Backbone as ProteinMPNN parsed JSONL, in Angstrom:
{"seq_chain_A": "QLQLVESGGGLVQPGGSLRLSCLASGGSLVYYSIAWFRQAPGKEREGVSCISTGGITSYSDSMKGRFTATRDNAKNTAYLQMNNLKPGDTAVYFCAAIPDPYGNSWYTGNAVDYWGKGTLVTVSP", "coords_chain_A": {"N_chain_A": [[141.585, 127.063, -41.43], [142.138, 129.787, -42.551], [145.124, 129.933, -44.249], [148.553, 130.7, -44.054], [151.45, 131.357, -45.828], [154.816, 131.79, -45.806], [157.489, 133.205, -47.726], [160.646, 133.857, -49.347], [162.822, 133.958, -47.683], [166.306, 133.269, -46.904], [169.859, 133.089, -47.542], [171.898, 135.891, -46.901], [174.232, 138.574, -47.226], [175.693, 140.683, -44.655], [174.331, 143.952, -44.564], [172.873, 143.592, -46.831], [169.715, 143.002, -48.558], [166.39, 141.694, -48.253], [163.177, 140.587, -49.303], [160.397, 139.497, -47.73], [157.512, 137.469, -48.219], [154.056, 136.959, -47.534], [151.667, 134.881, -48.212], [148.231, 134.444, -48.348], [145.65, 131.989, -48.117], [142.433, 130.377, -48.456], [140.889, 132.304, -47.291], [140.374, 135.869, -46.888], [142.815, 138.407, -46.544], [141.988, 140.964, -46.051], [140.467, 141.276, -43.825], [142.123, 141.311, -41.666], [144.79, 142.524, -39.6], [148.266, 142.223, -40.315], [150.939, 140.751, -38.844], [154.468, 140.479, -38.308], [156.725, 138.231, -36.887], [159.694, 137.044, -35.258], [162.067, 134.468, -34.505], [165.018, 133.695, -33.087], [167.69, 131.265, -32.875], [167.639, 129.634, -29.762], [166.373, 131.772, -28.542], [163.574, 133.77, -27.379], [160.392, 134.29, -29.005], [159.952, 137.208, -30.969], [158.361, 140.279, -31.584], [158.134, 141.907, -34.725], [156.908, 143.629, -36.706], [153.804, 145.246, -37.584], [150.979, 145.613, -39.64], [148.034, 147.298, -40.29], [144.64, 146.766, -41.536], [144.076, 149.153, -42.758], [146.571, 150.095, -43.41], [148.184, 151.182, -41.439], [151.178, 151.146, -39.657], [153.409, 149.505, -37.357], [156.469, 149.139, -35.625], [159.107, 147.284, -34.117], [161.836, 148.589, -32.155], [164.465, 147.936, -33.074], [164.108, 147.327, -35.72], [162.859, 149.448, -36.945], [163.116, 151.874, -39.44], [164.76, 150.299, -40.975], [163.26, 148.098, -41.773], [160.264, 147.542, -43.639], [156.846, 147.233, -43.671], [154.315, 146.154, -45.843], [151.295, 145.757, -47.806], [149.325, 143.967, -50.204], [146.3, 143.833, -51.138], [144.908, 142.923, -53.363], [146.433, 140.823, -54.236], [146.284, 139.234, -52.074], [148.328, 139.204, -50.211], [150.963, 139.919, -47.957], [153.901, 141.836, -47.17], [157.315, 142.028, -46.109], [159.807, 144.166, -46.283], [163.212, 144.079, -45.943], [166.01, 145.818, -45.165], [169.523, 146.702, -45.071], [170.558, 144.533, -43.559], [171.574, 142.755, -40.636], [173.804, 140.564, -38.8], [172.484, 139.933, -36.392], [169.853, 139.843, -37.167], [169.321, 137.327, -38.008], [167.112, 134.689, -38.062], [164.118, 132.68, -37.76], [161.39, 133.781, -39.522], [158.055, 134.654, -39.041], [154.779, 135.125, -40.32], [151.609, 136.47, -39.31], [148.105, 136.571, -38.668], [145.918, 138.961, -37.377], [142.93, 139.943, -35.825], [141.514, 142.983, -36.887], [141.002, 146.18, -35.286], [144.508, 146.208, -34.417], [145.93, 146.072, -31.164], [148.061, 147.925, -28.855], [149.625, 145.953, -27.829], [150.265, 144.033, -29.69], [152.604, 142.725, -30.278], [152.968, 140.689, -28.477], [151.772, 138.438, -29.457], [149.458, 137.286, -28.527], [146.941, 137.865, -29.535], [146.803, 136.701, -31.99], [145.233, 135.06, -34.662], [145.896, 133.291, -36.754], [148.818, 131.598, -37.759], [151.716, 131.586, -39.825], [154.087, 129.134, -41.03], [156.738, 129.814, -41.096], [159.834, 131.23, -42.34], [163.254, 130.933, -43.011], [165.761, 133.264, -42.325], [169.043, 134.038, -42.881], [171.789, 135.874, -42.011], [174.906, 136.446, -42.934], [178.441, 136.715, -43.564]], "CA_chain_A": [[140.732, 127.811, -42.343], [143.056, 130.679, -43.238], [146.499, 129.467, -44.273], [149.553, 131.7, -44.365], [152.688, 130.748, -46.279], [155.899, 132.746, -45.99], [158.54, 132.894, -48.678], [161.621, 134.915, -49.546], [163.975, 133.823, -46.81], [167.501, 132.698, -47.481], [171.152, 133.605, -47.104], [172.217, 137.231, -47.377], [175.376, 139.178, -46.551], [175.389, 141.896, -43.891], [174.093, 145.111, -45.407], [172.011, 143.235, -47.933], [168.272, 143.157, -48.432], [165.476, 140.63, -48.624], [161.754, 140.861, -49.167], [159.588, 138.349, -47.367], [156.12, 137.506, -48.632], [153.109, 136.162, -46.761], [150.526, 134.634, -49.087], [147.098, 133.853, -47.647], [144.67, 131.215, -48.863], [141.316, 129.954, -47.63], [140.223, 133.479, -46.764], [140.916, 137.15, -47.33], [143.594, 139.181, -45.588], [141.422, 142.292, -45.82], [139.839, 141.295, -42.505], [143.137, 141.139, -40.64], [146.126, 143.075, -39.554], [149.291, 141.215, -40.515], [152.139, 140.981, -38.055], [155.64, 139.64, -38.499], [157.489, 137.872, -35.708], [160.879, 136.265, -35.556], [162.631, 133.717, -33.404], [166.387, 133.276, -33.309], [168.033, 130.061, -32.111], [167.811, 129.815, -28.333], [165.745, 133.005, -28.09], [162.125, 133.833, -27.394], [159.768, 134.947, -30.139], [160.028, 138.657, -30.901], [157.568, 141.007, -32.549], [158.896, 142.673, -35.706], [156.11, 144.689, -37.298], [152.387, 144.979, -37.783], [150.306, 146.538, -40.542], [146.594, 147.159, -40.167], [143.896, 146.722, -42.789], [144.165, 150.48, -43.331], [147.942, 150.441, -43.745], [148.923, 151.737, -40.316], [152.263, 150.239, -39.313], [154.123, 149.598, -36.1], [157.722, 148.407, -35.707], [159.989, 147.233, -32.974], [162.884, 149.602, -32.269], [165.63, 147.506, -33.832], [163.735, 147.196, -37.114], [162.346, 150.701, -37.463], [164.078, 152.534, -40.304], [165.363, 149.295, -41.842], [162.225, 147.195, -42.264], [159.033, 148.19, -44.059], [155.728, 146.323, -43.898], [153.319, 146.584, -46.819], [150.333, 144.722, -48.153], [148.673, 144.065, -51.502], [145.068, 143.081, -50.935], [144.533, 142.275, -54.612], [147.198, 139.583, -54.3], [146.091, 138.54, -50.803], [149.707, 139.019, -49.789], [151.65, 140.94, -47.186], [155.332, 141.825, -47.416], [158.246, 142.666, -45.194], [161.051, 144.543, -46.926], [164.269, 144.152, -44.948], [167.214, 146.441, -45.702], [170.658, 146.847, -44.15], [170.453, 143.402, -42.654], [172.671, 142.527, -39.707], [173.816, 139.184, -38.306], [171.476, 139.788, -35.357], [168.543, 139.621, -37.77], [169.183, 135.919, -38.33], [165.997, 134.116, -37.319], [162.957, 132.243, -38.513], [160.398, 134.848, -39.564], [156.681, 134.18, -39.147], [153.693, 136.08, -40.447], [150.469, 136.128, -38.473], [146.898, 137.352, -38.896], [145.318, 139.461, -36.149], [141.718, 140.713, -36.108], [141.717, 144.427, -36.874], [142.305, 146.819, -35.183], [145.446, 145.639, -33.468], [146.223, 146.898, -30.013], [149.474, 148.243, -28.669], [150.324, 144.765, -27.364], [150.263, 143.063, -30.778], [153.877, 142.025, -30.309], [152.929, 139.51, -27.618], [151.229, 137.32, -30.196], [148.293, 136.713, -27.864], [145.738, 138.113, -30.32], [146.951, 136.106, -33.306], [144.306, 134.004, -35.051], [146.546, 132.346, -37.646], [150.261, 131.689, -37.903], [152.441, 130.866, -40.847], [155.058, 128.157, -40.532], [158.021, 130.468, -40.969], [160.877, 131.167, -43.352], [164.535, 131.194, -42.355], [166.643, 134.319, -42.819], [170.385, 133.925, -42.326], [172.634, 137.001, -42.399], [176.269, 136.008, -42.656], [179.377, 136.9, -44.679]], "C_chain_A": [[141.572, 128.758, -43.186], [144.467, 130.108, -43.116], [147.418, 130.592, -44.721], [150.854, 130.994, -44.705], [153.709, 131.836, -46.544], [156.854, 132.254, -47.069], [159.505, 134.074, -48.737], [162.821, 134.857, -48.634], [165.148, 133.191, -47.531], [168.74, 133.296, -46.871], [171.404, 134.977, -47.717], [173.406, 137.764, -46.58], [174.94, 140.371, -45.708], [175.321, 143.115, -44.807], [173.186, 144.846, -46.581], [170.542, 143.375, -47.596], [167.548, 141.888, -48.839], [164.058, 141.154, -48.513], [161.024, 139.563, -48.885], [158.153, 138.557, -47.821], [155.295, 136.584, -47.741], [151.846, 136.032, -47.594], [149.433, 133.91, -48.31], [146.219, 133.075, -48.616], [143.582, 130.75, -47.906], [140.515, 131.086, -47.026], [140.94, 134.731, -47.22], [141.668, 137.844, -46.207], [142.988, 140.544, -45.288], [140.782, 142.403, -44.447], [140.839, 141.306, -41.352], [144.263, 142.151, -40.749], [147.117, 141.932, -39.712], [150.536, 141.618, -39.736], [153.24, 140.031, -38.492], [156.334, 139.458, -37.155], [158.746, 137.155, -36.157], [161.352, 135.557, -34.302], [164.011, 133.221, -33.802], [166.677, 132.027, -32.49], [168.292, 130.37, -30.643], [167.159, 131.05, -27.756], [164.223, 132.877, -28.106], [161.633, 134.528, -28.656], [159.715, 136.452, -29.908], [159.13, 139.279, -31.962], [158.448, 141.865, -33.445], [158.102, 143.876, -36.196], [154.656, 144.263, -37.353], [151.832, 146.034, -38.723], [148.814, 146.255, -40.495], [145.942, 147.048, -41.532], [143.926, 148.063, -43.508], [145.57, 150.948, -43.632], [148.73, 151.111, -42.639], [149.946, 150.716, -39.847], [152.846, 150.539, -37.947], [155.343, 148.698, -36.198], [158.402, 148.359, -34.355], [161.197, 148.131, -33.231], [164.035, 149.179, -33.169], [165.358, 147.371, -35.325], [163.314, 148.513, -37.751], [163.44, 151.443, -38.229], [164.78, 151.596, -41.248], [164.327, 148.389, -42.491], [160.972, 147.988, -42.605], [157.973, 147.129, -44.347], [154.748, 146.942, -44.884], [152.327, 145.449, -47.052], [149.72, 145.027, -49.514], [147.42, 143.204, -51.419], [144.615, 142.357, -52.199], [145.243, 140.942, -54.791], [147.059, 138.742, -53.04], [147.439, 138.221, -50.153], [150.178, 140.208, -48.968], [153.15, 140.756, -47.357], [156.08, 142.455, -46.253], [159.542, 142.91, -45.951], [162.097, 144.783, -45.85], [165.535, 144.669, -45.617], [168.285, 146.542, -44.625], [170.669, 145.75, -43.099], [171.738, 143.189, -41.866], [172.663, 141.074, -39.256], [172.774, 138.929, -37.221], [170.066, 139.611, -35.872], [168.311, 138.167, -38.135], [168.121, 135.279, -37.44], [165.046, 133.457, -38.298], [161.906, 133.337, -38.394], [159.024, 134.263, -39.855], [155.75, 135.345, -39.457], [152.478, 135.552, -39.69], [149.325, 137.08, -38.742], [146.226, 137.676, -37.568], [144.051, 140.219, -36.497], [141.961, 142.202, -35.94], [140.678, 145.1, -35.994], [143.217, 146.123, -34.181], [145.67, 146.62, -32.328], [147.706, 147.157, -29.884], [150.272, 147.09, -28.07], [150.347, 143.668, -28.421], [151.482, 142.17, -30.743], [153.922, 140.804, -29.403], [152.494, 138.26, -28.361], [149.956, 136.743, -29.628], [147.008, 136.867, -28.664], [145.778, 137.469, -31.698], [145.917, 135.007, -33.524], [144.978, 132.912, -35.872], [148.029, 132.655, -37.742], [150.723, 130.999, -39.182], [153.459, 129.942, -40.217], [156.483, 128.681, -40.49], [158.927, 130.285, -42.175], [162.181, 131.635, -42.72], [165.309, 132.278, -43.087], [167.98, 134.177, -42.107], [171.248, 135.044, -42.893], [174.056, 136.673, -41.975], [177.159, 136.334, -43.838], [179.77, 135.604, -45.334]], "O_chain_A": [[141.709, 128.564, -44.394], [144.942, 129.833, -42.014], [147.103, 131.34, -45.646], [151.31, 130.13, -43.956], [153.504, 132.699, -47.397], [157.005, 131.053, -47.293], [159.207, 135.158, -48.235], [163.755, 135.641, -48.799], [165.004, 132.648, -48.626], [168.688, 133.93, -45.817], [171.156, 135.195, -48.903], [173.565, 137.444, -45.402], [173.928, 141.004, -46.009], [176.147, 143.284, -45.705], [172.769, 145.781, -47.264], [170.171, 143.805, -46.504], [168.033, 141.112, -49.662], [163.775, 142.056, -47.724], [161.031, 138.642, -49.702], [157.641, 139.677, -47.811], [155.783, 135.561, -47.261], [151.048, 136.966, -47.673], [149.688, 132.879, -47.687], [146.064, 133.451, -49.778], [143.782, 130.729, -46.691], [139.546, 130.837, -46.31], [141.989, 134.662, -47.861], [141.215, 137.867, -45.062], [143.431, 141.217, -44.358], [140.573, 143.511, -43.952], [140.441, 141.31, -40.188], [144.637, 142.577, -41.842], [146.846, 140.806, -39.296], [151.104, 142.688, -39.95], [152.981, 138.931, -38.98], [156.506, 140.408, -36.391], [158.846, 136.713, -37.302], [161.075, 135.989, -33.183], [164.157, 132.43, -34.734], [165.982, 131.756, -31.51], [169.074, 131.264, -30.32], [167.368, 131.357, -26.582], [163.664, 131.996, -28.758], [162.379, 135.269, -29.297], [159.465, 136.913, -28.794], [159.141, 138.848, -33.115], [159.403, 142.482, -32.973], [158.57, 145.011, -36.111], [154.321, 143.089, -37.193], [152.173, 147.212, -38.616], [148.384, 145.111, -40.644], [146.599, 147.213, -42.56], [143.813, 148.111, -44.733], [145.759, 152.084, -44.068], [149.848, 151.569, -42.878], [149.614, 149.545, -39.66], [152.787, 151.664, -37.451], [155.274, 147.617, -36.784], [158.283, 149.284, -33.551], [161.543, 148.404, -34.381], [164.533, 149.989, -33.951], [166.299, 147.308, -36.116], [163.404, 148.672, -38.969], [164.552, 151.617, -37.728], [165.35, 152.046, -42.242], [164.5, 147.961, -43.632], [160.653, 148.979, -41.948], [158.183, 146.237, -45.169], [154.397, 148.116, -44.769], [152.502, 144.335, -46.559], [149.611, 146.183, -49.921], [147.479, 141.989, -51.609], [144.003, 141.292, -52.115], [144.711, 140.033, -55.428], [147.643, 137.663, -52.942], [147.657, 137.131, -49.624], [149.832, 141.355, -49.251], [153.618, 139.656, -47.653], [155.552, 143.293, -45.522], [160.291, 141.973, -46.229], [161.893, 145.596, -44.949], [166.069, 144.034, -46.527], [167.996, 146.477, -43.43], [170.778, 146.016, -41.902], [172.839, 143.415, -42.367], [171.626, 140.415, -39.32], [172.234, 137.826, -37.134], [169.167, 139.265, -35.105], [167.204, 137.807, -38.536], [168.219, 135.323, -36.214], [165.149, 133.647, -39.51], [161.573, 133.768, -37.29], [158.849, 133.483, -40.791], [155.918, 136.435, -38.911], [152.342, 134.35, -39.461], [149.542, 138.261, -39.013], [145.993, 136.793, -36.742], [144.081, 141.068, -37.388], [142.554, 142.629, -34.95], [139.543, 144.627, -35.952], [142.748, 145.522, -33.214], [145.608, 147.836, -32.51], [148.51, 146.682, -30.687], [151.471, 147.231, -27.828], [150.439, 142.489, -28.08], [151.419, 141.002, -31.126], [154.815, 139.968, -29.539], [152.81, 137.146, -27.945], [149.414, 135.792, -30.192], [146.078, 136.08, -28.49], [144.865, 137.676, -32.498], [145.743, 134.131, -32.677], [144.665, 131.733, -35.707], [148.439, 133.814, -37.8], [150.189, 129.96, -39.57], [153.666, 129.968, -39.004], [157.353, 128.043, -39.897], [158.805, 129.318, -42.928], [162.203, 132.619, -41.981], [165.49, 132.222, -44.303], [168.042, 134.195, -40.878], [171.418, 135.152, -44.107], [174.362, 136.632, -40.783], [176.722, 136.25, -44.986], [180.551, 135.605, -46.285]]}, "name": "protein", "num_of_chains": 1, "seq": "QLQLVESGGGLVQPGGSLRLSCLASGGSLVYYSIAWFRQAPGKEREGVSCISTGGITSYSDSMKGRFTATRDNAKNTAYLQMNNLKPGDTAVYFCAAIPDPYGNSWYTGNAVDYWGKGTLVTVSP"}
């Protein structure tokens, strides 16, 4: 029903920046919190950030201060601005829609209604 499509991934040098986008179709993002997850090769899925319908944000420790989640309801799009990227940030990044309000266990992914298919971010010199 609701489809989420990520874009903006690619190759970037350490210390560089990228902005990921999550475009929704088939429904409105205004009814959902939007979370970002990532999964590195050989690793388990990890919560990155979450932004509520009201703009309240939550971040995992390693991203806080470097990553910023925003949303533009008029464009039915959510964003993840990533600054000061490190090689450890290399992963496939997924956006996900969660019924609002999100709980303090959003990072588990258990409350996710819809997942995007992911976009690859590679941080390397």
